[in-house]
mmCIF file of C-alpha atoms in Angstrom:
data_model
loop_
_atom_site.group_PDB
_atom_site.id
_atom_site.type_symbol
_atom_site.label_atom_id
_atom_site.label_comp_id
_atom_site.label_asym_id
_atom_site.label_seq_id
_atom_site.Cartn_x
_atom_site.Cartn_y
_atom_site.Cartn_z
ATOM 1 C CA MET A 1 0.167 -43.173 41.422
ATOM 2 C CA PRO A 2 2.920 -43.706 43.961
ATOM 3 C CA TYR A 3 1.249 -41.888 46.912
ATOM 4 C CA ALA A 4 -2.160 -42.188 48.562
ATOM 5 C CA GLU A 5 -3.715 -41.300 51.908
ATOM 6 C CA VAL A 6 -4.851 -44.620 53.379
ATOM 7 C CA GLN A 7 -6.643 -46.270 56.258
ATOM 8 C CA LEU A 8 -4.216 -48.899 57.508
ATOM 9 C CA VAL A 9 -5.422 -52.441 58.037
ATOM 10 C CA VAL A 10 -3.633 -53.507 61.201
ATOM 11 C CA ASP A 11 -3.392 -57.162 62.161
ATOM 12 C CA PRO A 12 -0.583 -58.197 64.524
ATOM 13 C CA LEU A 13 -0.785 -61.755 63.161
ATOM 14 C CA VAL A 14 0.722 -60.486 59.883
ATOM 15 C CA ARG A 15 4.030 -60.402 61.742
ATOM 16 C CA LEU A 16 3.946 -64.190 61.953
ATOM 17 C CA LEU A 17 4.288 -64.449 58.159
ATOM 18 C CA CYS A 18 8.003 -64.059 58.831
ATOM 19 C CA THR A 19 7.976 -67.482 60.499
ATOM 20 C CA ASN A 20 6.585 -69.276 57.428
ATOM 21 C CA PRO A 21 9.107 -71.743 56.013
ATOM 22 C CA TYR A 22 10.550 -71.191 52.563
ATOM 23 C CA PRO A 23 13.289 -72.976 50.587
ATOM 24 C CA GLY A 24 16.455 -73.122 52.641
ATOM 25 C CA HIS A 25 14.765 -71.666 55.738
ATOM 26 C CA SER A 26 12.591 -74.230 57.497
ATOM 27 C CA LYS A 27 11.851 -71.831 60.382
ATOM 28 C CA GLY A 28 11.157 -68.770 58.230
ATOM 29 C CA CYS A 29 13.204 -65.620 58.022
ATOM 30 C CA PRO A 30 16.441 -65.833 60.001
ATOM 31 C CA ASN A 31 16.005 -62.159 61.000
ATOM 32 C CA PHE A 32 12.830 -62.890 62.989
ATOM 33 C CA GLY A 33 13.579 -62.066 66.616
ATOM 34 C CA GLU A 34 17.117 -60.921 65.744
ATOM 35 C CA ARG A 35 16.892 -57.455 64.211
ATOM 36 C CA SER A 36 15.270 -54.515 65.968
ATOM 37 C CA SER A 37 13.446 -53.724 62.706
ATOM 38 C CA CYS A 38 11.929 -57.229 62.600
ATOM 39 C CA PRO A 39 9.189 -58.828 64.673
ATOM 40 C CA PRO A 40 8.731 -59.361 67.490
ATOM 41 C CA LYS A 41 11.292 -56.682 68.468
ATOM 42 C CA CYS A 42 9.850 -54.076 66.109
ATOM 43 C CA PRO A 43 6.979 -52.220 67.803
ATOM 44 C CA LEU A 44 3.449 -52.419 66.447
ATOM 45 C CA VAL A 45 2.387 -49.484 64.300
ATOM 46 C CA THR A 46 -0.314 -48.683 66.859
ATOM 47 C CA HIS A 47 2.441 -48.053 69.424
ATOM 48 C CA LEU A 48 4.327 -45.643 67.136
ATOM 49 C CA LEU A 49 1.686 -43.703 65.235
ATOM 50 C CA ASP A 50 -1.602 -41.996 65.962
ATOM 51 C CA LEU A 51 -3.813 -43.780 63.434
ATOM 52 C CA THR A 52 -6.513 -41.105 63.754
ATOM 53 C CA LYS A 53 -4.185 -38.802 61.787
ATOM 54 C CA PRO A 54 -3.454 -39.126 58.057
ATOM 55 C CA ILE A 55 -1.144 -41.960 57.015
ATOM 56 C CA TRP A 56 0.448 -42.076 53.574
ATOM 57 C CA ALA A 57 1.479 -45.112 51.555
ATOM 58 C CA ILE A 58 4.371 -44.743 49.156
ATOM 59 C CA TRP A 59 4.994 -47.528 46.682
ATOM 60 C CA ASN A 60 6.633 -48.388 43.417
ATOM 61 C CA VAL A 61 5.722 -50.967 40.822
ATOM 62 C CA PHE A 62 8.256 -53.455 39.515
ATOM 63 C CA ASP A 63 7.429 -54.879 36.061
ATOM 64 C CA MET A 64 7.749 -58.566 36.926
ATOM 65 C CA LYS A 65 6.338 -59.717 33.591
ATOM 66 C CA ARG A 66 8.993 -57.863 31.595
ATOM 67 C CA TYR A 67 11.721 -58.930 34.018
ATOM 68 C CA LEU A 68 10.747 -62.606 33.597
ATOM 69 C CA GLU A 69 10.717 -62.216 29.804
ATOM 70 C CA VAL A 70 14.289 -60.899 29.941
ATOM 71 C CA MET A 71 15.357 -63.652 32.341
ATOM 72 C CA ASN A 72 13.827 -66.297 30.037
ATOM 73 C CA GLN A 73 15.892 -64.934 27.162
ATOM 74 C CA CYS A 74 19.104 -64.576 29.155
ATOM 75 C CA HIS A 75 18.817 -67.800 31.148
ATOM 76 C CA PRO A 76 16.617 -70.291 29.261
ATOM 77 C CA THR A 77 17.892 -73.251 31.289
ATOM 78 C CA TRP A 78 17.117 -71.715 34.685
ATOM 79 C CA SER A 79 14.144 -72.959 36.671
ATOM 80 C CA ASP A 80 11.206 -70.640 37.342
ATOM 81 C CA ARG A 81 12.334 -70.402 40.963
ATOM 82 C CA GLN A 82 15.816 -69.299 39.907
ATOM 83 C CA LYS A 83 14.416 -66.631 37.559
ATOM 84 C CA ARG A 84 12.127 -65.231 40.280
ATOM 85 C CA CYS A 85 14.812 -65.176 42.979
ATOM 86 C CA CYS A 86 14.507 -61.834 44.759
ATOM 87 C CA LEU A 87 18.286 -61.506 44.959
ATOM 88 C CA TYR A 88 18.277 -60.530 41.273
ATOM 89 C CA TRP A 89 15.483 -57.943 41.202
ATOM 90 C CA GLN A 90 14.613 -56.785 44.704
ATOM 91 C CA GLY A 91 17.624 -54.493 45.154
ATOM 92 C CA GLY A 92 16.629 -52.375 42.169
ATOM 93 C CA ALA A 93 13.011 -52.262 43.309
ATOM 94 C CA ARG A 94 14.043 -51.178 46.817
ATOM 95 C CA LYS A 95 16.326 -48.482 45.402
ATOM 96 C CA ALA A 96 13.400 -47.076 43.398
ATOM 97 C CA LEU A 97 11.166 -47.146 46.498
ATOM 98 C CA LYS A 98 13.752 -45.295 48.554
ATOM 99 C CA ALA A 99 13.940 -42.631 45.817
ATOM 100 C CA GLU A 100 10.140 -42.195 46.009
ATOM 101 C CA ILE A 101 10.358 -41.896 49.795
ATOM 102 C CA GLU A 102 13.074 -39.250 49.545
ATOM 103 C CA MET A 103 10.997 -37.210 47.087
ATOM 104 C CA PHE A 104 8.013 -37.403 49.460
ATOM 105 C CA LYS A 105 10.121 -36.368 52.437
ATOM 106 C CA GLU A 106 11.373 -33.291 50.577
ATOM 107 C CA CYS A 107 7.804 -31.939 50.738
ATOM 108 C CA HIS A 108 6.859 -33.424 54.123
ATOM 109 C CA SER A 109 9.624 -32.848 56.651
ATOM 110 C CA GLY A 110 9.749 -34.729 59.933
ATOM 111 C CA VAL A 111 7.661 -37.699 58.808
ATOM 112 C CA PHE A 112 8.210 -41.271 59.970
ATOM 113 C CA CYS A 113 8.758 -43.744 57.126
ATOM 114 C CA THR A 114 9.224 -47.502 57.074
ATOM 115 C CA THR A 115 9.988 -49.860 54.231
ATOM 116 C CA CYS A 116 8.693 -52.874 56.153
ATOM 117 C CA PRO A 117 5.201 -52.098 57.485
ATOM 118 C CA GLU A 118 4.424 -55.811 57.802
ATOM 119 C CA ALA A 119 6.959 -56.024 60.634
ATOM 120 C CA MET A 120 4.833 -53.431 62.431
ATOM 121 C CA GLY A 121 1.601 -55.402 61.950
ATOM 122 C CA VAL A 122 0.258 -53.687 58.830
ATOM 123 C CA ASN A 123 -1.617 -55.987 56.465
ATOM 124 C CA VAL A 124 -0.219 -54.460 53.284
ATOM 125 C CA THR A 125 -2.295 -56.615 50.920
ATOM 126 C CA GLU A 126 -5.589 -55.505 52.483
ATOM 127 C CA THR A 127 -4.446 -51.894 52.901
ATOM 128 C CA MET A 128 -3.496 -51.675 49.218
ATOM 129 C CA ARG A 129 -6.809 -53.277 48.238
ATOM 130 C CA LEU A 130 -8.610 -50.381 49.984
ATOM 131 C CA ILE A 131 -6.955 -47.931 47.587
ATOM 132 C CA GLY A 132 -7.630 -50.055 44.521
ATOM 133 C CA GLN A 133 -4.243 -51.749 44.201
ATOM 134 C CA GLU A 134 -4.558 -55.538 44.012
ATOM 135 C CA LEU A 135 -1.325 -57.305 44.918
ATOM 136 C CA GLU A 136 -0.538 -60.573 43.173
ATOM 137 C CA TRP A 137 0.723 -63.494 45.267
ATOM 138 C CA PRO A 138 3.021 -64.626 43.855
ATOM 139 C CA PRO A 139 3.636 -61.621 41.580
ATOM 140 C CA GLU A 140 3.142 -62.497 37.913
ATOM 141 C CA THR A 141 2.880 -59.122 36.174
ATOM 142 C CA ARG A 142 3.744 -56.558 38.873
ATOM 143 C CA ALA A 143 5.445 -56.560 42.257
ATOM 144 C CA TYR A 144 4.765 -53.686 44.636
#
């Protein structure tokens, strides 16, 4: 099920996740405060949308378990961190998501879509939980 009408869980503090350090980036994402599509420059969802009207979530599922099985076979000497590096799988997952969005837009003209609701203050984990989709952190079997 790649589409569902949802009640967004909005929490502006979600935007601060971008400042969490990760390997090679002690201050978090280097795009924070730089890109207009990233916080804090990106407006909050409550400033762009009327949340009393229907909101739709569009998602795709990436089979992380199968991907890691393939990576283990192809690269048995790589560390777990190397095998999970988003540079190797995220592009394909994003391409599939954009295809889902385009199919949705064919039937719903003039809609606003974003591929980074977290930047707008949407707590994606809690929003997806409301529609019965539990996200794994870190993803072990599926990445949404």
